[in-house]
XYZ file of C-alpha atoms in Angstrom:
554
model
C 81.978 109.330 -1.397
C 82.826 112.727 0.141
C 86.629 113.772 -0.085
C 87.383 116.114 2.909
C 89.738 119.107 2.834
C 92.056 118.771 5.921
C 92.571 122.593 6.072
C 88.892 123.087 6.674
C 88.345 120.060 8.876
C 86.545 120.402 12.162
C 88.877 120.627 15.140
C 86.473 119.265 17.832
C 89.251 118.838 20.211
C 90.067 122.661 20.355
C 86.336 123.381 20.797
C 86.338 121.002 23.713
C 89.293 122.571 25.325
C 87.811 126.070 25.284
C 84.611 124.933 27.218
C 86.160 122.363 29.511
C 87.265 124.627 32.258
C 83.671 126.158 32.402
C 82.029 122.679 32.747
C 84.487 121.451 35.291
C 83.630 124.155 37.548
C 79.941 123.337 37.768
C 78.358 121.254 40.599
C 76.542 118.710 38.493
C 76.110 115.000 38.036
C 79.247 113.556 36.389
C 77.067 111.779 33.838
C 75.566 115.169 32.683
C 78.989 116.928 32.553
C 80.027 115.829 29.100
C 76.457 116.368 27.697
C 76.300 119.923 28.962
C 79.727 120.678 27.653
C 78.763 119.557 24.237
C 75.470 121.339 24.346
C 77.349 124.574 24.978
C 79.587 123.955 22.082
C 76.568 123.586 19.782
C 75.254 126.873 21.022
C 78.715 128.578 20.513
C 78.651 127.568 16.877
C 75.942 130.132 16.076
C 78.061 132.801 17.479
C 81.091 131.870 15.411
C 79.191 131.441 12.067
C 80.187 134.074 9.510
C 79.563 134.402 5.782
C 82.835 133.337 4.136
C 84.016 131.735 1.030
C 83.443 128.284 2.187
C 79.886 129.116 3.034
C 79.338 130.943 -0.319
C 80.656 127.864 -2.047
C 78.128 125.615 -0.106
C 75.319 128.050 -0.776
C 76.245 127.991 -4.569
C 76.199 124.197 -4.697
C 72.862 124.004 -2.962
C 71.316 126.805 -5.112
C 72.513 124.977 -8.223
C 70.938 121.777 -6.906
C 67.534 123.326 -6.841
C 67.846 125.059 -10.061
C 68.698 121.718 -11.625
C 65.983 119.900 -9.813
C 63.442 122.248 -10.972
C 64.611 122.126 -14.437
C 64.516 118.371 -14.437
C 61.043 118.321 -12.901
C 59.345 120.822 -14.989
C 61.032 120.381 -18.438
C 58.719 117.482 -18.783
C 55.893 119.920 -19.567
C 57.705 120.787 -22.854
C 59.047 117.200 -23.493
C 55.507 115.845 -23.191
C 54.215 118.399 -25.662
C 56.992 117.445 -28.246
C 56.497 113.777 -27.758
C 52.851 114.251 -29.026
C 54.323 115.565 -32.309
C 56.898 112.895 -32.507
C 54.910 109.780 -31.870
C 51.324 110.936 -32.629
C 51.600 113.060 -35.561
C 49.919 110.371 -37.683
C 46.922 110.014 -35.411
C 43.529 111.196 -36.458
C 41.120 113.805 -35.104
C 41.629 115.109 -31.577
C 44.390 112.571 -30.827
C 46.760 113.932 -33.490
C 49.921 115.575 -31.935
C 48.850 114.649 -28.512
C 50.217 112.239 -26.031
C 47.462 109.997 -24.635
C 46.384 110.813 -21.011
C 47.682 107.594 -19.526
C 51.284 108.217 -21.017
C 51.121 111.801 -20.270
C 50.339 111.090 -16.676
C 52.933 108.451 -16.309
C 55.760 110.523 -17.503
C 54.739 113.512 -15.383
C 54.193 111.620 -12.246
C 57.509 109.619 -12.507
C 59.858 112.099 -10.915
C 57.411 112.588 -7.994
C 57.235 109.010 -7.152
C 61.038 108.739 -7.271
C 61.235 111.854 -5.096
C 58.942 110.415 -2.491
C 61.224 107.382 -2.116
C 64.413 109.336 -2.322
C 63.327 111.908 0.343
C 62.348 108.998 2.840
C 65.494 106.753 2.063
C 68.257 109.497 1.535
C 66.762 111.615 4.103
C 67.205 108.864 6.779
C 70.681 108.001 5.518
C 71.647 111.732 5.890
C 71.259 111.347 9.560
C 72.838 107.867 9.848
C 75.676 108.136 7.438
C 76.421 111.847 7.026
C 74.786 114.658 5.172
C 77.499 115.412 2.430
C 78.203 111.713 1.601
C 74.709 111.101 0.768
C 74.371 114.441 -0.868
C 77.102 113.528 -3.329
C 75.641 110.101 -3.907
C 72.120 111.796 -4.753
C 73.744 114.100 -7.369
C 75.579 111.134 -9.013
C 72.290 109.292 -9.274
C 70.632 112.317 -10.902
C 73.423 112.849 -13.479
C 73.498 109.109 -14.677
C 69.711 108.864 -14.832
C 69.185 112.216 -16.519
C 71.543 111.033 -19.300
C 69.819 107.608 -19.437
C 66.468 109.428 -19.732
C 67.686 111.392 -22.819
C 68.364 108.055 -24.614
C 65.070 106.341 -23.850
C 63.564 104.405 -26.677
C 61.080 101.732 -27.513
C 62.020 98.144 -27.244
C 61.607 95.799 -30.274
C 59.490 93.483 -27.980
C 58.447 94.946 -24.703
C 58.243 98.480 -23.196
C 57.516 101.450 -25.272
C 59.432 104.708 -25.021
C 57.117 106.152 -22.412
C 57.465 103.126 -20.071
C 61.259 103.328 -20.480
C 61.207 107.035 -19.820
C 59.078 106.449 -16.812
C 61.524 104.053 -15.183
C 64.500 106.348 -15.735
C 62.630 109.297 -14.383
C 61.601 107.384 -11.239
C 65.280 106.775 -10.636
C 66.001 110.446 -11.499
C 63.461 111.486 -8.920
C 65.141 109.184 -6.346
C 68.357 111.167 -6.734
C 66.519 114.604 -6.804
C 64.567 113.559 -3.658
C 67.675 113.428 -1.547
C 68.438 117.132 -2.315
C 65.343 118.302 -0.309
C 66.256 117.006 3.210
C 70.007 117.186 2.671
C 70.030 120.736 1.290
C 67.749 121.981 4.023
C 69.873 120.466 6.754
C 73.243 121.488 5.300
C 72.171 125.137 4.940
C 70.440 125.392 8.364
C 73.211 123.866 10.181
C 75.806 126.158 8.662
C 73.750 129.444 8.940
C 73.366 131.723 11.913
C 69.964 132.507 13.535
C 70.062 135.876 12.060
C 70.174 134.849 8.429
C 69.285 131.262 8.402
C 65.800 131.731 6.999
C 67.144 134.143 4.406
C 69.872 131.752 3.216
C 67.518 128.690 3.132
C 64.960 130.591 1.183
C 67.490 131.978 -1.210
C 68.711 128.518 -2.045
C 65.172 127.177 -2.564
C 64.343 130.242 -4.659
C 66.844 128.960 -7.270
C 63.981 126.538 -8.100
C 62.251 129.624 -9.824
C 65.221 130.032 -12.261
C 65.064 126.457 -12.914
C 61.329 126.797 -13.946
C 62.296 129.560 -16.372
C 65.471 127.955 -17.641
C 63.590 124.793 -18.989
C 61.434 126.771 -21.536
C 64.315 129.010 -22.455
C 66.374 125.881 -23.345
C 63.276 124.628 -25.221
C 63.166 127.677 -27.277
C 66.882 127.699 -28.071
C 67.028 124.032 -29.105
C 63.783 124.239 -31.138
C 65.158 127.355 -32.888
C 68.335 125.537 -33.836
C 66.361 122.744 -35.471
C 63.591 124.937 -36.797
C 63.923 124.426 -40.630
C 64.523 120.701 -40.270
C 61.498 120.282 -37.922
C 59.284 122.120 -40.367
C 60.519 119.776 -43.181
C 60.030 116.670 -41.118
C 58.346 116.873 -37.673
C 60.245 113.523 -36.687
C 63.380 115.776 -36.167
C 61.801 116.879 -32.940
C 63.038 113.589 -31.606
C 66.499 115.221 -31.281
C 64.832 118.263 -29.508
C 63.264 116.501 -26.517
C 66.447 114.373 -25.912
C 68.644 117.337 -25.948
C 66.256 119.287 -23.536
C 66.361 116.384 -21.083
C 70.113 115.642 -21.444
C 71.220 119.332 -21.046
C 69.736 119.037 -17.513
C 72.847 117.277 -16.316
C 75.242 120.131 -16.988
C 74.661 122.140 -13.739
C 75.047 118.940 -11.708
C 78.297 118.043 -13.515
C 79.608 121.517 -13.015
C 79.196 121.383 -9.177
C 79.950 117.700 -8.712
C 83.502 118.249 -7.500
C 82.357 120.820 -5.022
C 79.688 118.348 -3.610
C 82.353 115.727 -3.243
C 84.631 117.897 -1.135
C 81.967 119.357 1.131
C 82.251 118.533 4.859
C 79.533 117.950 7.377
C 78.741 120.872 9.521
C 80.496 121.243 12.910
C 76.932 121.095 14.469
C 76.375 117.646 13.026
C 79.744 116.323 13.974
C 79.360 117.590 17.472
C 75.893 116.275 17.820
C 77.041 112.823 16.637
C 79.788 112.725 19.362
C 77.223 113.975 21.901
C 74.840 111.269 21.066
C 77.672 108.650 21.038
C 78.852 109.888 24.568
C 75.197 109.772 25.971
C 74.786 106.144 24.663
C 78.410 105.126 25.719
C 77.458 106.599 29.209
C 74.661 103.882 29.587
C 77.076 101.017 28.683
C 79.514 102.240 31.349
C 76.808 102.658 33.970
C 75.433 99.162 33.141
C 78.829 97.533 33.598
C 78.982 99.231 37.103
C 75.468 97.951 37.866
C 76.377 94.428 36.765
C 79.312 94.513 39.220
C 76.934 95.762 41.931
C 74.547 92.698 40.978
C 77.251 90.256 41.297
C 78.307 91.582 44.648
C 74.701 91.506 45.802
C 74.303 87.967 44.596
C 77.341 86.810 46.680
C 76.032 88.591 49.702
C 72.514 87.196 49.143
C 73.778 83.594 49.017
C 75.915 84.049 52.166
C 72.820 85.490 54.011
C 70.502 82.850 52.595
C 68.361 85.419 50.664
C 66.469 84.533 47.572
C 66.247 88.014 45.919
C 66.204 87.774 42.053
C 69.284 89.035 40.393
C 66.901 90.979 37.839
C 65.291 92.651 40.929
C 68.775 93.821 42.095
C 69.588 95.159 38.704
C 66.273 97.017 38.405
C 66.662 98.613 41.814
C 70.154 99.742 40.824
C 68.950 101.183 37.596
C 66.239 102.979 39.378
C 68.741 104.486 41.814
C 71.480 105.346 39.191
C 69.643 105.728 35.952
C 72.061 106.332 33.004
C 71.743 108.915 30.382
C 70.473 107.755 26.947
C 69.749 109.494 23.675
C 66.078 109.039 22.701
C 65.394 107.053 19.349
C 63.366 108.566 16.627
C 60.306 106.617 17.895
C 60.699 107.702 21.435
C 61.073 111.311 20.559
C 58.032 111.489 18.276
C 55.888 109.382 20.567
C 55.218 112.540 22.464
C 52.442 114.575 21.137
C 54.127 117.905 21.418
C 56.871 116.678 19.036
C 54.545 114.497 16.785
C 52.153 117.447 16.133
C 55.172 119.433 14.641
C 55.960 116.630 12.272
C 52.353 116.251 11.346
C 52.050 120.021 10.897
C 54.977 120.270 8.550
C 53.892 117.102 6.562
C 50.175 117.845 6.177
C 50.909 121.548 5.215
C 53.400 120.347 2.506
C 50.932 117.814 1.288
C 48.104 120.294 1.093
C 50.334 122.913 -0.735
C 51.770 120.492 -3.302
C 48.384 119.197 -4.270
C 47.679 122.631 -5.875
C 51.239 123.534 -6.669
C 52.007 120.504 -8.767
C 48.495 120.211 -10.023
C 48.886 123.527 -11.657
C 52.562 123.724 -12.600
C 52.844 120.227 -14.084
C 49.829 121.246 -16.248
C 50.841 124.761 -17.259
C 49.542 124.170 -20.806
C 46.066 124.280 -19.334
C 46.562 127.758 -18.145
C 48.402 128.860 -21.307
C 45.557 127.536 -23.472
C 42.983 129.264 -21.138
C 44.556 132.630 -21.677
C 44.698 131.989 -25.535
C 48.475 131.868 -25.689
C 48.827 128.238 -26.775
C 48.197 128.544 -30.503
C 46.602 125.996 -32.770
C 47.835 122.534 -32.273
C 46.753 121.361 -35.555
C 47.244 124.345 -37.881
C 50.425 125.922 -36.549
C 53.854 124.729 -37.578
C 55.219 122.480 -34.790
C 58.202 124.649 -34.112
C 55.972 127.758 -33.855
C 53.530 126.006 -31.484
C 56.293 124.661 -29.228
C 58.170 128.101 -29.058
C 54.940 129.958 -28.319
C 53.996 127.594 -25.457
C 57.617 127.946 -24.135
C 57.113 131.665 -24.011
C 53.847 131.194 -22.300
C 55.663 129.185 -19.570
C 58.301 131.854 -19.206
C 55.584 134.639 -18.817
C 53.628 132.614 -16.108
C 56.829 132.140 -14.021
C 58.318 135.571 -14.413
C 54.870 137.329 -13.656
C 54.256 135.563 -10.237
C 56.481 132.630 -9.237
C 59.924 134.070 -9.342
C 58.976 137.469 -7.591
C 57.260 135.403 -5.042
C 60.304 133.519 -4.195
C 62.509 136.643 -3.595
C 59.943 138.518 -1.755
C 60.081 135.662 0.756
C 63.861 135.788 0.881
C 63.893 139.571 1.825
C 60.966 139.354 4.345
C 61.250 136.006 6.143
C 63.695 137.267 8.791
C 61.213 140.217 9.489
C 57.865 138.609 9.145
C 58.750 135.161 10.342
C 58.065 131.790 8.763
C 54.817 131.013 10.425
C 53.296 134.459 9.559
C 54.322 134.026 5.850
C 52.900 130.553 5.823
C 49.608 131.538 7.287
C 49.263 134.540 5.045
C 50.085 132.498 1.985
C 47.532 129.817 2.673
C 44.906 132.404 3.522
C 45.413 134.281 0.263
C 45.415 131.228 -1.926
C 42.179 129.891 -0.313
C 40.628 133.150 -1.214
C 42.137 133.299 -4.689
C 41.177 129.669 -5.610
C 37.645 130.135 -4.362
C 37.357 133.268 -6.648
C 39.018 131.472 -9.561
C 37.091 128.385 -9.046
C 33.443 129.683 -8.739
C 33.889 132.350 -11.304
C 36.347 130.541 -13.751
C 34.212 130.688 -16.871
C 32.715 134.087 -16.229
C 36.172 135.678 -15.654
C 37.632 134.125 -18.885
C 34.488 135.129 -20.768
C 34.733 138.808 -19.752
C 38.322 139.600 -19.129
C 41.287 137.371 -19.849
C 43.455 140.097 -18.418
C 41.466 139.695 -15.192
C 41.989 136.020 -15.175
C 45.899 136.488 -15.661
C 45.917 139.015 -12.689
C 44.292 136.560 -10.522
C 46.299 133.631 -11.580
C 49.477 135.652 -11.111
C 48.531 136.592 -7.593
C 47.986 132.859 -6.870
C 51.440 132.029 -8.231
C 52.962 134.850 -6.256
C 51.379 133.714 -2.932
C 52.313 130.179 -3.573
C 56.054 131.307 -3.360
C 55.454 134.347 -1.048
C 53.985 131.760 1.169
C 53.907 127.934 1.803
C 55.907 126.746 -1.128
C 59.090 128.302 0.474
C 58.193 128.068 4.129
C 57.264 124.335 3.981
C 60.799 123.879 2.860
C 62.545 126.133 5.361
C 60.569 125.112 8.611
C 61.315 121.314 8.732
C 64.863 122.218 8.309
C 64.827 124.103 11.738
C 62.212 122.642 13.969
C 63.589 119.187 14.474
C 66.675 118.018 16.467
C 69.883 117.686 14.595
C 69.936 113.831 14.912
C 66.496 113.541 13.283
C 66.496 116.729 11.173
C 67.266 115.070 7.745
C 64.945 112.146 8.484
C 62.061 114.490 9.583
C 62.406 116.785 6.771
C 62.470 113.851 4.396
C 59.145 112.673 5.823
C 57.682 116.233 5.478
C 58.862 116.523 1.872
C 57.739 113.026 1.029
C 54.211 114.057 2.114
C 54.446 116.918 -0.215
C 55.308 114.620 -3.188
C 52.420 112.435 -2.104
C 50.231 115.462 -2.596
C 51.813 115.969 -6.127
C 51.160 112.370 -7.072
C 47.453 112.719 -5.700
C 47.103 115.831 -7.881
C 48.581 114.437 -11.021
C 47.429 110.835 -10.870
C 43.970 111.733 -9.277
C 42.554 115.174 -9.563
C 43.949 116.244 -12.856
C 42.473 113.112 -14.551
C 39.153 114.912 -14.079
C 40.044 118.061 -15.866
C 38.278 117.069 -19.102
C 35.314 115.763 -17.469
C 32.321 117.139 -19.454
C 34.572 118.407 -22.309
C 38.166 119.690 -22.623
C 39.284 121.481 -19.550
C 35.645 121.804 -18.318
C 36.283 120.528 -14.891
C 39.139 122.930 -14.089
C 36.873 125.348 -12.128
C 35.946 122.466 -9.784
C 39.570 121.373 -9.373
C 40.471 125.057 -8.331
C 37.600 124.768 -5.798
C 39.180 121.501 -4.482
C 42.547 123.091 -4.345
C 40.950 125.863 -2.086
C 39.843 123.346 0.401
C 43.392 121.930 0.704
C 44.797 125.536 1.281
C 42.400 125.807 4.092
C 43.677 122.616 5.603
C 47.137 123.897 5.285
C 46.281 127.089 6.983
C 44.944 125.269 10.151
C 47.732 122.719 10.553
C 50.246 125.596 10.497
C 49.173 126.391 14.026
C 50.870 123.100 15.075
C 54.249 124.513 13.902
C 56.426 126.694 16.298
C 57.943 130.018 15.023
C 61.778 129.535 14.441
C 62.614 133.164 13.604
C 65.659 134.522 15.407
C 66.301 131.265 17.507
C 69.218 128.859 17.630
C 68.361 125.428 16.418
C 68.794 124.121 19.913
C 66.414 126.671 21.288
C 63.848 125.889 18.683
C 63.351 122.071 19.421
C 64.842 122.159 23.013
C 67.524 119.515 22.182
C 68.314 118.958 25.820
C 65.090 116.845 25.885
C 66.498 114.554 23.445
C 68.055 112.631 26.369
C 66.389 110.679 29.224
């Protein structure tokens, strides 16, 4: 899947030669000599890492991946609005031009379901098969399913267009899901401790551009078909398909670069180190079996009845081989498990609010009076106005929040930013929740300011750090798997928000339960704040120092 460039291939043999003389001179157990040598090689990688063309190319590929992913995820806000005009223009009363709640939820939740599965499966394969091979595969899945989504239609007998779109978007989400753990591990393993957090944040910040690009494309495509849409609203059928289909262009543009990317030196060396440790056990066991046979022969000559297994167990105790810990063994220790729980629960808590709001931006646009009249306005005017509202919401708070994090993460630290973000979001959601209707009645501008601050501290806070931290605090052999688990917990939060909490928003009347939902979101932010204390600070440390990778072996 991944085609490697021989000129940039990792020459592990040369690295070994540079360190061999130092290791040979140490008075240590022969079984630890190779492990120590490779440990030092891993540490040397951070000293030799520099920002060059190859790294810039990799960062560009990773950044475009998140721009593309965000576009594909959040374009569904616009598409769902357009589908209401296309398929429910003839409905009566309040149902006119509106997708029924069950179908609206289904198509919005689809990518999150796929992402959850992709993060778990492709994240694990990233550790087992290789980062770049699976990274290339995930993009090809996303490209194919994006195009297929754009051609979704109802069957003559069977699924309607919403179910078909749901199926394709679940598969699209599976491909997108792989980008989270694989992008994080690729960037973290290539970067140096001095700029690792900044580079990981910058790559993830491209998600903000994807959020803005989706409504921009929506405006452009709608404007191109404006006269035909006003004459026949069914012409919007072309618009939503184009909005979805154009989402494959960034992926296609960077596909070749993904296919020619190589796994990092750190991953390659770590794979060799783990293999050496496991091979050491096999070698030692062969020696012990030889000792066992010798002992059996002596026992028979002397008339002893000692069990062969007893002989082997005694030998193992005296000459225990070095072995790489499995995933289960490593995380069976509370000090390691609590870090995984901390990253997972924090991401889950954050995404309950993040996707609960961002997948339902029309609620906020309507609250500030920017949505227009669904029944009286021309469809093209209504769609363009809502797209502009989406752009305004993102530019005011979301995009600046991403880049404030990029420029402060190496100074403030990941843990500090995450704690601050969760604390501020708890306060802001409490204020917005308990005073929601009062604020809107007295000052729409005041509501916009508070909502903008909430968007700002989502991204100058846990939305970025929950992505960065899992890419740093786990051993190389488990990094992609553990990041995938953490990210999947986040997507579970998104599913809970969209499939559960947001179904309550119209309880008591249209959008009448939003204030209570914001109160619930505040509780989740408080949970995220407290579990952050389980997570270590990784600022300025090598990946080996953060998780003490020497303890991967026993």
